[in-house]
Amino acid sequence: MFSRKGTERIIRYAFEVAREKKQTLTSISKGNALNYSMVFWDRVFQEVAKEYPDVKTQSLLVDAASMFFVKDPKRFQVVVTSNLFGDIITDLGAAIAGGMGLAAGANLNPERKFPSMFEPVHGSAPDIAGKGIANPLAAIWSASQMMDFFGYEEWGGRILSAIEKMLVAHDCLTPDMGGTASTSQVGTKLLTYL
């Protein structure tokens, strides 16, 4: 169910983030097939956009957006979409970036009245449970997002920079990324980049 309050809140938050970061904002929906919820979403997006003339926007159908995520991912900066499409697109984005072990996630309460949640996008991976080979980078990246959200951007940036350096070095990665390192080895190595 899409409420006016919830839909406008998340769209307005996306505009605020795009404005603050001076980035473009893409709304992803499926108004041509879901003629109640997604037509409503598109209408609210257009209404809120009028209050942010300085933010460059585009609206895409989820199938077209999925194609562009593969063919031209640099066109996306800030994206706002429903939970369903967000779940699908974050998995696609993770695969493009190198795998589910890199997919960090944040479920934010913009008003900060209730707790936000920061977690890796991937599931529990029962097929590798207890083997010590799970990729910890998404969980660590989530901690970077949490630092940013709570106003500790310097620490958030340091954590993210350490992850980037580690990926570029390519010398200590878990099997999902073509390496042979264990979860704990990756965590220990990452500390050397902080």
Tab-separated table of C-alpha atoms in Angstrom:
chain	number	residue	atom	x	y	z
A	1	MET	CA	0.000	0.000	0.000
A	2	PHE	CA	1.293	3.432	-0.936
A	3	SER	CA	0.203	6.231	1.387
A	4	ARG	CA	0.458	9.862	0.352
A	5	LYS	CA	2.529	10.625	3.455
A	6	GLY	CA	4.996	7.765	2.946
A	7	THR	CA	5.387	8.257	-0.791
A	8	GLU	CA	5.924	11.984	-0.504
A	9	ARG	CA	8.301	11.532	2.427
A	10	ILE	CA	10.695	9.217	0.586
A	11	ILE	CA	10.549	11.232	-2.626
A	12	ARG	CA	11.157	14.495	-0.771
A	13	TYR	CA	14.087	12.910	1.075
A	14	ALA	CA	15.581	11.799	-2.250
A	15	PHE	CA	15.292	15.359	-3.559
A	16	GLU	CA	17.018	16.681	-0.432
A	17	VAL	CA	19.881	14.203	-0.857
A	18	ALA	CA	20.228	15.034	-4.564
A	19	ARG	CA	20.200	18.766	-3.815
A	20	GLU	CA	22.761	18.452	-1.029
A	21	LYS	CA	25.091	16.324	-3.150
A	22	LYS	CA	24.400	18.379	-6.307
A	23	GLN	CA	23.487	15.200	-8.161
A	24	THR	CA	20.751	14.057	-10.496
A	25	LEU	CA	17.683	12.198	-9.242
A	26	THR	CA	16.052	9.294	-11.061
A	27	SER	CA	12.590	8.037	-10.162
A	28	ILE	CA	11.959	4.417	-11.125
A	29	SER	CA	8.418	3.091	-11.397
A	30	LYS	CA	6.159	1.044	-13.643
A	31	GLY	CA	3.249	3.387	-14.259
A	32	ASN	CA	2.448	1.823	-17.617
A	33	ALA	CA	1.497	-1.494	-15.989
A	34	LEU	CA	0.679	-0.758	-12.347
A	35	ASN	CA	-1.921	1.894	-12.948
A	36	TYR	CA	-2.784	2.622	-9.329
A	37	SER	CA	0.320	2.555	-7.126
A	38	MET	CA	2.889	3.553	-9.731
A	39	VAL	CA	0.788	6.185	-11.469
A	40	PHE	CA	0.294	7.669	-8.004
A	41	TRP	CA	4.079	7.456	-7.392
A	42	ASP	CA	4.816	9.244	-10.668
A	43	ARG	CA	2.302	12.000	-9.889
A	44	VAL	CA	3.776	12.634	-6.433
A	45	PHE	CA	7.290	12.693	-7.919
A	46	GLN	CA	6.237	15.329	-10.460
A	47	GLU	CA	4.515	17.433	-7.786
A	48	VAL	CA	7.503	17.393	-5.438
A	49	ALA	CA	9.897	18.082	-8.338
A	50	LYS	CA	8.280	21.503	-8.787
A	51	GLU	CA	9.692	22.494	-5.377
A	52	TYR	CA	13.228	21.540	-6.439
A	53	PRO	CA	13.841	23.257	-9.786
A	54	ASP	CA	17.599	23.073	-9.179
A	55	VAL	CA	17.599	19.253	-9.150
A	56	LYS	CA	17.858	17.596	-12.552
A	57	THR	CA	15.487	14.621	-12.738
A	58	GLN	CA	14.541	11.744	-14.958
A	59	SER	CA	11.790	9.146	-14.639
A	60	LEU	CA	12.273	5.631	-15.952
A	61	LEU	CA	10.251	2.458	-16.082
A	62	VAL	CA	11.884	-0.291	-14.038
A	63	ASP	CA	12.627	-2.459	-17.069
A	64	ALA	CA	14.347	0.404	-18.916
A	65	ALA	CA	16.195	1.385	-15.742
A	66	SER	CA	17.454	-2.192	-15.379
A	67	MET	CA	18.809	-2.070	-18.910
A	68	PHE	CA	20.540	1.255	-18.236
A	69	PHE	CA	22.026	-0.078	-14.992
A	70	VAL	CA	23.825	-2.657	-17.130
A	71	LYS	CA	24.586	-0.549	-20.219
A	72	ASP	CA	25.216	2.890	-18.695
A	73	PRO	CA	25.368	2.769	-14.869
A	74	LYS	CA	27.107	6.150	-14.612
A	75	ARG	CA	23.844	7.873	-15.548
A	76	PHE	CA	22.505	7.108	-12.060
A	77	GLN	CA	23.430	9.212	-9.071
A	78	VAL	CA	20.490	9.341	-6.642
A	79	VAL	CA	17.648	6.891	-7.292
A	80	VAL	CA	14.238	6.767	-5.628
A	81	THR	CA	11.840	3.877	-6.097
A	82	SER	CA	9.441	1.601	-4.283
A	83	ASN	CA	10.615	-1.112	-1.919
A	84	LEU	CA	9.864	-3.851	-4.468
A	85	PHE	CA	11.789	-2.263	-7.323
A	86	GLY	CA	14.512	-1.112	-4.945
A	87	ASP	CA	15.064	-4.690	-3.833
A	88	ILE	CA	15.463	-5.859	-7.422
A	89	ILE	CA	17.653	-2.955	-8.523
A	90	THR	CA	19.998	-3.161	-5.530
A	91	ASP	CA	20.712	-6.801	-6.361
A	92	LEU	CA	21.352	-5.851	-9.984
A	93	GLY	CA	23.607	-2.992	-8.915
A	94	ALA	CA	25.502	-5.304	-6.570
A	95	ALA	CA	26.109	-7.804	-9.357
A	96	ILE	CA	27.388	-5.043	-11.638
A	97	ALA	CA	29.697	-3.703	-8.915
A	98	GLY	CA	31.261	-7.072	-8.202
A	99	GLY	CA	28.805	-9.208	-6.265
A	100	MET	CA	26.374	-9.328	-3.393
A	101	GLY	CA	29.252	-9.141	-0.924
A	102	LEU	CA	29.662	-5.459	-1.854
A	103	ALA	CA	26.015	-4.435	-1.539
A	104	ALA	CA	25.598	-2.170	1.468
A	105	GLY	CA	22.144	-1.007	2.467
A	106	ALA	CA	20.494	1.592	4.635
A	107	ASN	CA	16.849	1.847	5.617
A	108	LEU	CA	16.629	5.442	6.785
A	109	ASN	CA	14.103	7.280	8.874
A	110	PRO	CA	14.594	10.810	7.487
A	111	GLU	CA	12.991	12.504	10.501
A	112	ARG	CA	15.196	10.435	12.841
A	113	LYS	CA	12.230	9.793	15.136
A	114	PHE	CA	12.751	6.062	14.845
A	115	PRO	CA	15.940	4.037	14.415
A	116	SER	CA	17.389	3.554	10.968
A	117	MET	CA	18.892	0.217	9.946
A	118	PHE	CA	22.214	-0.341	8.218
A	119	GLU	CA	22.959	-3.771	6.818
A	120	PRO	CA	24.367	-5.681	3.873
A	121	VAL	CA	21.775	-6.181	1.135
A	122	HIS	CA	22.518	-9.883	0.784
A	123	GLY	CA	20.763	-12.557	2.811
A	124	SER	CA	22.120	-15.023	5.320
A	125	ALA	CA	23.856	-17.226	2.697
A	126	PRO	CA	23.107	-20.553	4.409
A	127	ASP	CA	25.194	-22.393	1.806
A	128	ILE	CA	28.390	-20.856	3.224
A	129	ALA	CA	27.358	-20.465	6.874
A	130	GLY	CA	30.138	-21.446	9.266
A	131	LYS	CA	32.766	-21.751	6.541
A	132	GLY	CA	34.448	-18.410	7.267
A	133	ILE	CA	34.328	-17.271	3.648
A	134	ALA	CA	31.468	-14.755	3.705
A	135	ASN	CA	32.461	-11.387	2.277
A	136	PRO	CA	32.365	-8.813	5.126
A	137	LEU	CA	32.777	-5.735	2.901
A	138	ALA	CA	29.051	-5.004	2.525
A	139	ALA	CA	28.590	-5.042	6.300
A	140	ILE	CA	31.606	-2.771	6.719
A	141	TRP	CA	30.339	-0.453	3.967
A	142	SER	CA	27.020	-0.305	5.834
A	143	ALA	CA	28.952	0.955	8.857
A	144	SER	CA	30.376	3.697	6.615
A	145	GLN	CA	26.831	4.694	5.646
A	146	MET	CA	25.859	4.758	9.324
A	147	MET	CA	28.773	7.065	10.124
A	148	ASP	CA	27.682	9.416	7.329
A	149	PHE	CA	24.057	9.397	8.496
A	150	PHE	CA	25.016	10.275	12.063
A	151	GLY	CA	27.230	13.143	10.951
A	152	TYR	CA	30.608	11.433	11.147
A	153	GLU	CA	31.395	11.883	7.457
A	154	GLU	CA	35.151	11.800	8.055
A	155	TRP	CA	34.909	8.311	9.520
A	156	GLY	CA	32.431	7.210	6.882
A	157	GLY	CA	34.852	8.415	4.220
A	158	ARG	CA	37.814	6.682	5.847
A	159	ILE	CA	35.977	3.362	5.956
A	160	LEU	CA	34.851	3.677	2.336
A	161	SER	CA	38.351	4.713	1.240
A	162	ALA	CA	39.802	1.641	2.979
A	163	ILE	CA	37.365	-0.610	1.113
A	164	GLU	CA	38.273	1.047	-2.190
A	165	LYS	CA	42.017	0.662	-1.553
A	166	MET	CA	41.549	-2.972	-0.675
A	167	LEU	CA	39.572	-3.665	-3.840
A	168	VAL	CA	42.195	-1.923	-5.980
A	169	ALA	CA	45.030	-3.875	-4.300
A	170	HIS	CA	43.108	-7.083	-5.050
A	171	ASP	CA	45.387	-9.074	-2.738
A	172	CYS	CA	42.968	-10.146	-0.006
A	173	LEU	CA	39.492	-11.001	-1.252
A	174	THR	CA	36.941	-13.679	-0.426
A	175	PRO	CA	36.083	-16.437	-2.936
A	176	ASP	CA	32.993	-14.602	-4.247
A	177	MET	CA	35.366	-11.951	-5.602
A	178	GLY	CA	37.896	-14.385	-7.029
A	179	GLY	CA	40.119	-14.530	-3.966
A	180	THR	CA	41.005	-17.152	-1.378
A	181	ALA	CA	40.888	-15.110	1.837
A	182	SER	CA	38.653	-15.894	4.784
A	183	THR	CA	36.178	-13.465	6.312
A	184	SER	CA	38.507	-12.696	9.213
A	185	GLN	CA	41.541	-12.257	6.927
A	186	VAL	CA	39.640	-9.651	4.904
A	187	GLY	CA	38.600	-7.823	8.090
A	188	THR	CA	42.146	-7.831	9.442
A	189	LYS	CA	43.622	-6.655	6.134
A	190	LEU	CA	41.059	-3.860	5.848
A	191	LEU	CA	42.280	-2.415	9.144
A	192	THR	CA	45.679	-1.796	7.567
A	193	TYR	CA	44.034	0.576	5.077
A	194	LEU	CA	42.311	2.699	7.734
